[in-house]
Amino acid sequence: MPGRLGVRERGTRSAMAERVQVTLDVQGMTCDGCAAHVEQALRGVAGVEEAKVPGWRAGRGTVTAGVQVGNDALVGVVEAAGYRGQVRERRALREGQRFLARGDTYDLMIVGSGSAAFAAAIKAAELGATVGLVEADTIGGTCVNIGCVPSKTLIKAAELCYRAAYPRFEGLTACPPPSDWQRVVQQKDELVAALRQGKYVDVIKVYPSISLLRGRARLTGPRSLSVDGVSYAPGKILIATGSRPWAPPIPGLAEAGFLDSTDAVSLPSLPSSLLAIGAGAIGLELGQLFARFGVRVMILEAGPYVAGGEEPEVGRALTESLGQEKIRICTNVRIERVEKPDAEYAVHAIIDGKPEVCRGEQLLVATGRRPNTADLGLAAAGVAVGPRGDVTVNEHLQTTSPEIYAAGDCIGEPMYVYVAAYAGGLAAENALTGAGRVYDLSALPHVVFTDPQVASVGLSERAARAAGKAVQTAVLPLEHVPRALVARDTRGLFKMVAEAETGKILGVHVIAADAGEVIQAATLAVKFGLRIQDLVETFHPYLTMAEGLKLTALTFDRDVSRLSCCAT
Ligand SMILES: Cc1cc2nc3c(=O)[nH]c(=O)nc-3n(C[C@H](O)[C@H](O)[C@H](O)COP(=O)(O)OP(=O)(O)OC[C@H]3O[C@@H](n4cnc5c(N)ncnc54)[C@H](O)[C@@H]3O)c2cc1C
């Protein structure tokens, strides 16, 4: 993402590299004595400036050395010490680039302990830094505790329940019977606890140089912060405070009260009916989830389509699919006020130009998230924020205060866990070593976990045209995809956007069962600049959903309904 702030990195990008940073995988270590042994062996190689093996469980070592130090020499001393070594990455260091920013107690302090924070802490530990990870609430942050993991396990449970009740989709006349919701929620909580332990709590034990500090952090200056009143002056600071649900200022909403996504995934009992405001990914996923547990669901959306950022064809196909499950979806809705006069909510809205009062036992507001940046002392530290509270960063994820970096949901959209983790690792490395790595979100795929799933990568037709590109597009309904036919589920379509002149694939948009799996191949196509013909000439196994990619590519100049099997 070039020039989010336009601040140029200090130092010269073109300077000849004379030093390198080498990361090695080291196998066979069984105790911290082994880690020290390997570290010592690496330090003993002539030309090595610094070596760090952050504990035996990490299985990793990082070395800074003169450019003349070869990979073989490093692997050789690891093996001579009795372990197996392999170079994972060798990166040139720019002139003047220092190895680490050292602090008083910690080289890097990270505010937050979610996905961005953990990726940053691990990268920093591998680089040899001491890390203080500060968490005010539950370790692990949003994804594992209240986001991806709980929502996706409930969605899967709902799908199983639904498919058991309706093996085929045609002829739906009523909602399936309510299932054992409490048991499902309990199983979800067990999975969340296990993953929190395995992927967060236990990971800290792998890296002795990472410490978890419990408390609320507040920045007190350009290189200082306090945690519940205790002051620290780390070498660098990373803000990774995530985001929280946001609700629009609808009259009466705050007084009536409502559910956000966090409440919804832990509801003690199922309501008979649910009104959802917002048809973005979270509103759609949760809306369908509850409908599949037998709740009468109505979704109210201000924009013209559901899943607003997606292609209109995709939005229409999703609306149709959800409609088949008796979910009422209204778009172009203007909500005037919310009341809760009795046991039910009353949402007063203008729908299709006519006033309507929508009633429901529960009200879910899923209208987006905002960064957790209030009360963080950002102004005192010289860190600027945007209009939605998103921390302003440059292409290296450095904030307007040079010693402070930021990553994850707190820098704003796109808010995905894999983006947060990528950003965290990159920000830590840039902060500690001045590596100058650029935050690059080109060819970023995303998935909406409805059924059918929506997945997309690259440019939409609208965005490509708005960027002044001449494009050609192809749309393939799923009734032409053999996988969909044999699964008897032809809900959905593929859409491909390509450069008119060259056939270079600019974007792929899929609504289909398992679209999230299919999009990975499309991501490679967009990332590596493949053309339509490249997909046509590539084998796609018969009876996979991914075959839809090849069939869509063929659709640019052929009528696929007239082709034989295997689309040859
Ligand atoms: C319902 C739902 C479903 C989702 N599904 C998906 C999905 O399927 N796929 C996907 O990619 N993404 C999904 N996401 C988004 C994903 O969860 C987030 O993008 C990701 O978790 C953000 O990680 P983070 O590290 O930036 O922040 P977080 O994980 O939110 O971590 C921030 C941490 O900072 C702590 N903190 C905040 N302020 C302070 C302070 N002052 N002092 C100390 N600690 C502080 C917070 O307590 C929190 O633990 C979903 C989100 C939701 C809500």
JSON list of C-alpha atoms and ligand atoms in Angstrom, two decimals, residues 110-118 134-152 200 213 215-218 226-227 240-245 261-262 265 282 285-286 369 372-376 407-411 414-421 447 449, ligand 1:
[
{"chain": "A", "resi": 110, "resn": "ILE", "atom": "CA", "xyz": [3.45, -4.24, 21.92]},
{"chain": "A", "resi": 111, "resn": "VAL", "atom": "CA", "xyz": [0.07, -2.95, 23.03]},
{"chain": "A", "resi": 112, "resn": "GLY", "atom": "CA", "xyz": [-2.37, -5.83, 22.53]},
{"chain": "A", "resi": 113, "resn": "SER", "atom": "CA", "xyz": [-2.04, -9.62, 22.35]},
{"chain": "A", "resi": 114, "resn": "GLY", "atom": "CA", "xyz": [-4.10, -10.46, 19.27]},
{"chain": "A", "resi": 115, "resn": "SER", "atom": "CA", "xyz": [-2.93, -11.79, 15.94]},
{"chain": "A", "resi": 116, "resn": "ALA", "atom": "CA", "xyz": [-0.97, -8.70, 14.89]},
{"chain": "A", "resi": 117, "resn": "ALA", "atom": "CA", "xyz": [0.72, -8.58, 18.29]},
{"chain": "A", "resi": 118, "resn": "PHE", "atom": "CA", "xyz": [1.67, -12.26, 18.33]},
{"chain": "A", "resi": 134, "resn": "VAL", "atom": "CA", "xyz": [0.62, -5.86, 27.07]},
{"chain": "A", "resi": 135, "resn": "GLU", "atom": "CA", "xyz": [-2.96, -7.15, 27.26]},
{"chain": "A", "resi": 136, "resn": "ALA", "atom": "CA", "xyz": [-5.83, -5.47, 29.10]},
{"chain": "A", "resi": 137, "resn": "ASP", "atom": "CA", "xyz": [-8.40, -8.18, 28.43]},
{"chain": "A", "resi": 138, "resn": "THR", "atom": "CA", "xyz": [-8.30, -11.80, 27.21]},
{"chain": "A", "resi": 139, "resn": "ILE", "atom": "CA", "xyz": [-5.07, -13.05, 25.64]},
{"chain": "A", "resi": 140, "resn": "GLY", "atom": "CA", "xyz": [-5.47, -13.80, 21.93]},
{"chain": "A", "resi": 141, "resn": "GLY", "atom": "CA", "xyz": [-7.68, -10.86, 21.01]},
{"chain": "A", "resi": 142, "resn": "THR", "atom": "CA", "xyz": [-10.62, -10.92, 18.62]},
{"chain": "A", "resi": 143, "resn": "CYS", "atom": "CA", "xyz": [-10.03, -13.77, 16.18]},
{"chain": "A", "resi": 144, "resn": "VAL", "atom": "CA", "xyz": [-9.75, -16.66, 18.57]},
{"chain": "A", "resi": 145, "resn": "ASN", "atom": "CA", "xyz": [-12.03, -15.38, 21.36]},
{"chain": "A", "resi": 146, "resn": "ILE", "atom": "CA", "xyz": [-14.93, -13.54, 19.75]},
{"chain": "A", "resi": 147, "resn": "GLY", "atom": "CA", "xyz": [-14.32, -13.42, 15.99]},
{"chain": "A", "resi": 148, "resn": "CYS", "atom": "CA", "xyz": [-13.23, -15.91, 13.35]},
{"chain": "A", "resi": 149, "resn": "VAL", "atom": "CA", "xyz": [-13.08, -19.07, 15.46]},
{"chain": "A", "resi": 150, "resn": "PRO", "atom": "CA", "xyz": [-16.40, -18.82, 17.36]},
{"chain": "A", "resi": 151, "resn": "SER", "atom": "CA", "xyz": [-18.34, -17.54, 14.36]},
{"chain": "A", "resi": 152, "resn": "LYS", "atom": "CA", "xyz": [-17.00, -20.17, 11.96]},
{"chain": "A", "resi": 200, "resn": "TYR", "atom": "CA", "xyz": [-1.41, -18.07, 22.18]},
{"chain": "A", "resi": 213, "resn": "LEU", "atom": "CA", "xyz": [2.18, -8.02, 30.97]},
{"chain": "A", "resi": 215, "resn": "GLY", "atom": "CA", "xyz": [-2.89, -4.36, 32.31]},
{"chain": "A", "resi": 216, "resn": "ARG", "atom": "CA", "xyz": [-4.05, -1.40, 30.24]},
{"chain": "A", "resi": 217, "resn": "ALA", "atom": "CA", "xyz": [-1.31, 0.41, 28.34]},
{"chain": "A", "resi": 218, "resn": "ARG", "atom": "CA", "xyz": [-1.26, 4.12, 27.66]},
{"chain": "A", "resi": 226, "resn": "SER", "atom": "CA", "xyz": [2.68, 3.10, 31.19]},
{"chain": "A", "resi": 227, "resn": "VAL", "atom": "CA", "xyz": [0.89, -0.11, 32.10]},
{"chain": "A", "resi": 240, "resn": "ALA", "atom": "CA", "xyz": [-1.83, -3.53, 17.92]},
{"chain": "A", "resi": 241, "resn": "THR", "atom": "CA", "xyz": [-5.00, -2.72, 19.83]},
{"chain": "A", "resi": 242, "resn": "GLY", "atom": "CA", "xyz": [-7.52, -4.11, 17.33]},
{"chain": "A", "resi": 243, "resn": "SER", "atom": "CA", "xyz": [-11.05, -2.84, 16.83]},
{"chain": "A", "resi": 244, "resn": "ARG", "atom": "CA", "xyz": [-14.49, -3.05, 18.37]},
{"chain": "A", "resi": 245, "resn": "PRO", "atom": "CA", "xyz": [-18.06, -3.14, 16.99]},
{"chain": "A", "resi": 261, "resn": "SER", "atom": "CA", "xyz": [-21.27, -9.74, 17.11]},
{"chain": "A", "resi": 262, "resn": "THR", "atom": "CA", "xyz": [-19.58, -10.53, 20.42]},
{"chain": "A", "resi": 265, "resn": "VAL", "atom": "CA", "xyz": [-21.89, -15.70, 19.33]},
{"chain": "A", "resi": 282, "resn": "ILE", "atom": "CA", "xyz": [-20.64, -10.30, 9.79]},
{"chain": "A", "resi": 285, "resn": "GLU", "atom": "CA", "xyz": [-22.86, -14.78, 8.33]},
{"chain": "A", "resi": 286, "resn": "LEU", "atom": "CA", "xyz": [-24.61, -14.37, 11.67]},
{"chain": "A", "resi": 369, "resn": "ARG", "atom": "CA", "xyz": [-15.91, -1.94, 13.40]},
{"chain": "A", "resi": 372, "resn": "ASN", "atom": "CA", "xyz": [-9.49, 0.78, 19.56]},
{"chain": "A", "resi": 373, "resn": "THR", "atom": "CA", "xyz": [-7.50, 3.98, 19.74]},
{"chain": "A", "resi": 374, "resn": "ALA", "atom": "CA", "xyz": [-9.41, 6.23, 22.14]},
{"chain": "A", "resi": 375, "resn": "ASP", "atom": "CA", "xyz": [-7.83, 6.68, 25.60]},
{"chain": "A", "resi": 376, "resn": "LEU", "atom": "CA", "xyz": [-4.49, 5.37, 24.36]},
{"chain": "A", "resi": 407, "resn": "ALA", "atom": "CA", "xyz": [-0.48, -3.02, 12.75]},
{"chain": "A", "resi": 408, "resn": "GLY", "atom": "CA", "xyz": [-3.77, -4.90, 12.51]},
{"chain": "A", "resi": 409, "resn": "ASP", "atom": "CA", "xyz": [-7.34, -3.65, 12.80]},
{"chain": "A", "resi": 410, "resn": "CYS", "atom": "CA", "xyz": [-6.19, -0.48, 14.60]},
{"chain": "A", "resi": 411, "resn": "ILE", "atom": "CA", "xyz": [-4.88, 0.93, 11.29]},
{"chain": "A", "resi": 414, "resn": "PRO", "atom": "CA", "xyz": [-9.14, -4.23, 5.55]},
{"chain": "A", "resi": 415, "resn": "MET", "atom": "CA", "xyz": [-9.76, -5.95, 8.89]},
{"chain": "A", "resi": 416, "resn": "TYR", "atom": "CA", "xyz": [-8.80, -9.62, 8.44]},
{"chain": "A", "resi": 417, "resn": "VAL", "atom": "CA", "xyz": [-6.74, -11.75, 10.73]},
{"chain": "A", "resi": 418, "resn": "TYR", "atom": "CA", "xyz": [-4.25, -12.82, 8.07]},
{"chain": "A", "resi": 419, "resn": "VAL", "atom": "CA", "xyz": [-3.71, -9.16, 7.19]},
{"chain": "A", "resi": 420, "resn": "ALA", "atom": "CA", "xyz": [-3.16, -8.35, 10.88]},
{"chain": "A", "resi": 421, "resn": "ALA", "atom": "CA", "xyz": [-0.61, -11.15, 11.27]},
{"chain": "A", "resi": 447, "resn": "VAL", "atom": "CA", "xyz": [-14.12, -14.69, 2.02]},
{"chain": "A", "resi": 449, "resn": "PHE", "atom": "CA", "xyz": [-18.54, -17.45, 5.17]},
{"chain": "B", "resi": 1, "resn": "LIG", "atom": "C1", "xyz": [-17.44, -11.94, 14.33]},
{"chain": "B", "resi": 1, "resn": "LIG", "atom": "C2", "xyz": [-16.12, -11.78, 13.60]},
{"chain": "B", "resi": 1, "resn": "LIG", "atom": "C3", "xyz": [-15.73, -12.71, 12.67]},
{"chain": "B", "resi": 1, "resn": "LIG", "atom": "C4", "xyz": [-14.52, -12.59, 12.01]},
{"chain": "B", "resi": 1, "resn": "LIG", "atom": "N1", "xyz": [-14.19, -13.52, 11.08]},
{"chain": "B", "resi": 1, "resn": "LIG", "atom": "C5", "xyz": [-13.01, -13.44, 10.43]},
{"chain": "B", "resi": 1, "resn": "LIG", "atom": "C6", "xyz": [-12.62, -14.43, 9.50]},
{"chain": "B", "resi": 1, "resn": "LIG", "atom": "O1", "xyz": [-13.33, -15.40, 9.26]},
{"chain": "B", "resi": 1, "resn": "LIG", "atom": "N2", "xyz": [-11.44, -14.29, 8.86]},
{"chain": "B", "resi": 1, "resn": "LIG", "atom": "C7", "xyz": [-10.62, -13.21, 9.09]},
{"chain": "B", "resi": 1, "resn": "LIG", "atom": "O2", "xyz": [-9.56, -13.12, 8.48]},
{"chain": "B", "resi": 1, "resn": "LIG", "atom": "N3", "xyz": [-10.96, -12.25, 9.98]},
{"chain": "B", "resi": 1, "resn": "LIG", "atom": "C8", "xyz": [-12.13, -12.34, 10.66]},
{"chain": "B", "resi": 1, "resn": "LIG", "atom": "N4", "xyz": [-12.47, -11.39, 11.57]},
{"chain": "B", "resi": 1, "resn": "LIG", "atom": "C9", "xyz": [-11.56, -10.24, 11.78]},
{"chain": "B", "resi": 1, "resn": "LIG", "atom": "C10", "xyz": [-10.37, -10.63, 12.68]},
{"chain": "B", "resi": 1, "resn": "LIG", "atom": "O3", "xyz": [-10.86, -11.24, 13.84]},
{"chain": "B", "resi": 1, "resn": "LIG", "atom": "C11", "xyz": [-9.57, -9.38, 13.04]},
{"chain": "B", "resi": 1, "resn": "LIG", "atom": "O4", "xyz": [-9.18, -8.73, 11.84]},
{"chain": "B", "resi": 1, "resn": "LIG", "atom": "C12", "xyz": [-8.30, -9.71, 13.82]},
{"chain": "B", "resi": 1, "resn": "LIG", "atom": "O5", "xyz": [-8.58, -10.55, 14.89]},
{"chain": "B", "resi": 1, "resn": "LIG", "atom": "C13", "xyz": [-7.64, -8.41, 14.32]},
{"chain": "B", "resi": 1, "resn": "LIG", "atom": "O6", "xyz": [-6.46, -8.72, 15.02]},
{"chain": "B", "resi": 1, "resn": "LIG", "atom": "P1", "xyz": [-5.64, -7.57, 15.78]},
{"chain": "B", "resi": 1, "resn": "LIG", "atom": "O7", "xyz": [-4.41, -8.22, 16.30]},
{"chain": "B", "resi": 1, "resn": "LIG", "atom": "O8", "xyz": [-5.50, -6.38, 14.94]},
{"chain": "B", "resi": 1, "resn": "LIG", "atom": "O9", "xyz": [-6.57, -7.12, 16.99]},
{"chain": "B", "resi": 1, "resn": "LIG", "atom": "P2", "xyz": [-7.22, -7.98, 18.18]},
{"chain": "B", "resi": 1, "resn": "LIG", "atom": "O10", "xyz": [-7.16, -9.41, 17.94]},
{"chain": "B", "resi": 1, "resn": "LIG", "atom": "O11", "xyz": [-8.55, -7.36, 18.42]},
{"chain": "B", "resi": 1, "resn": "LIG", "atom": "O12", "xyz": [-6.26, -7.69, 19.42]},
{"chain": "B", "resi": 1, "resn": "LIG", "atom": "C14", "xyz": [-6.20, -6.45, 20.04]},
{"chain": "B", "resi": 1, "resn": "LIG", "atom": "C15", "xyz": [-5.97, -6.67, 21.52]},
{"chain": "B", "resi": 1, "resn": "LIG", "atom": "O13", "xyz": [-5.54, -5.44, 22.10]},
{"chain": "B", "resi": 1, "resn": "LIG", "atom": "C16", "xyz": [-6.06, -5.35, 23.41]},
{"chain": "B", "resi": 1, "resn": "LIG", "atom": "N5", "xyz": [-6.02, -3.94, 23.82]},
{"chain": "B", "resi": 1, "resn": "LIG", "atom": "C17", "xyz": [-6.69, -2.90, 23.26]},
{"chain": "B", "resi": 1, "resn": "LIG", "atom": "N6", "xyz": [-6.35, -1.74, 23.88]},
{"chain": "B", "resi": 1, "resn": "LIG", "atom": "C18", "xyz": [-5.43, -2.07, 24.83]},
{"chain": "B", "resi": 1, "resn": "LIG", "atom": "C19", "xyz": [-4.69, -1.31, 25.78]},
{"chain": "B", "resi": 1, "resn": "LIG", "atom": "N7", "xyz": [-4.81, 0.03, 25.87]},
{"chain": "B", "resi": 1, "resn": "LIG", "atom": "N8", "xyz": [-3.84, -1.97, 26.61]},
{"chain": "B", "resi": 1, "resn": "LIG", "atom": "C20", "xyz": [-3.68, -3.31, 26.51]},
{"chain": "B", "resi": 1, "resn": "LIG", "atom": "N9", "xyz": [-4.36, -4.08, 25.64]},
{"chain": "B", "resi": 1, "resn": "LIG", "atom": "C21", "xyz": [-5.21, -3.46, 24.81]},
{"chain": "B", "resi": 1, "resn": "LIG", "atom": "C22", "xyz": [-7.46, -5.91, 23.26]},
{"chain": "B", "resi": 1, "resn": "LIG", "atom": "O14", "xyz": [-7.96, -6.35, 24.51]},
{"chain": "B", "resi": 1, "resn": "LIG", "atom": "C23", "xyz": [-7.23, -7.06, 22.28]},
{"chain": "B", "resi": 1, "resn": "LIG", "atom": "O15", "xyz": [-7.01, -8.28, 22.96]},
{"chain": "B", "resi": 1, "resn": "LIG", "atom": "C24", "xyz": [-13.66, -11.49, 12.28]},
{"chain": "B", "resi": 1, "resn": "LIG", "atom": "C25", "xyz": [-14.04, -10.55, 13.25]},
{"chain": "B", "resi": 1, "resn": "LIG", "atom": "C26", "xyz": [-15.25, -10.69, 13.90]},
{"chain": "B", "resi": 1, "resn": "LIG", "atom": "C27", "xyz": [-15.62, -9.67, 14.94]}
]
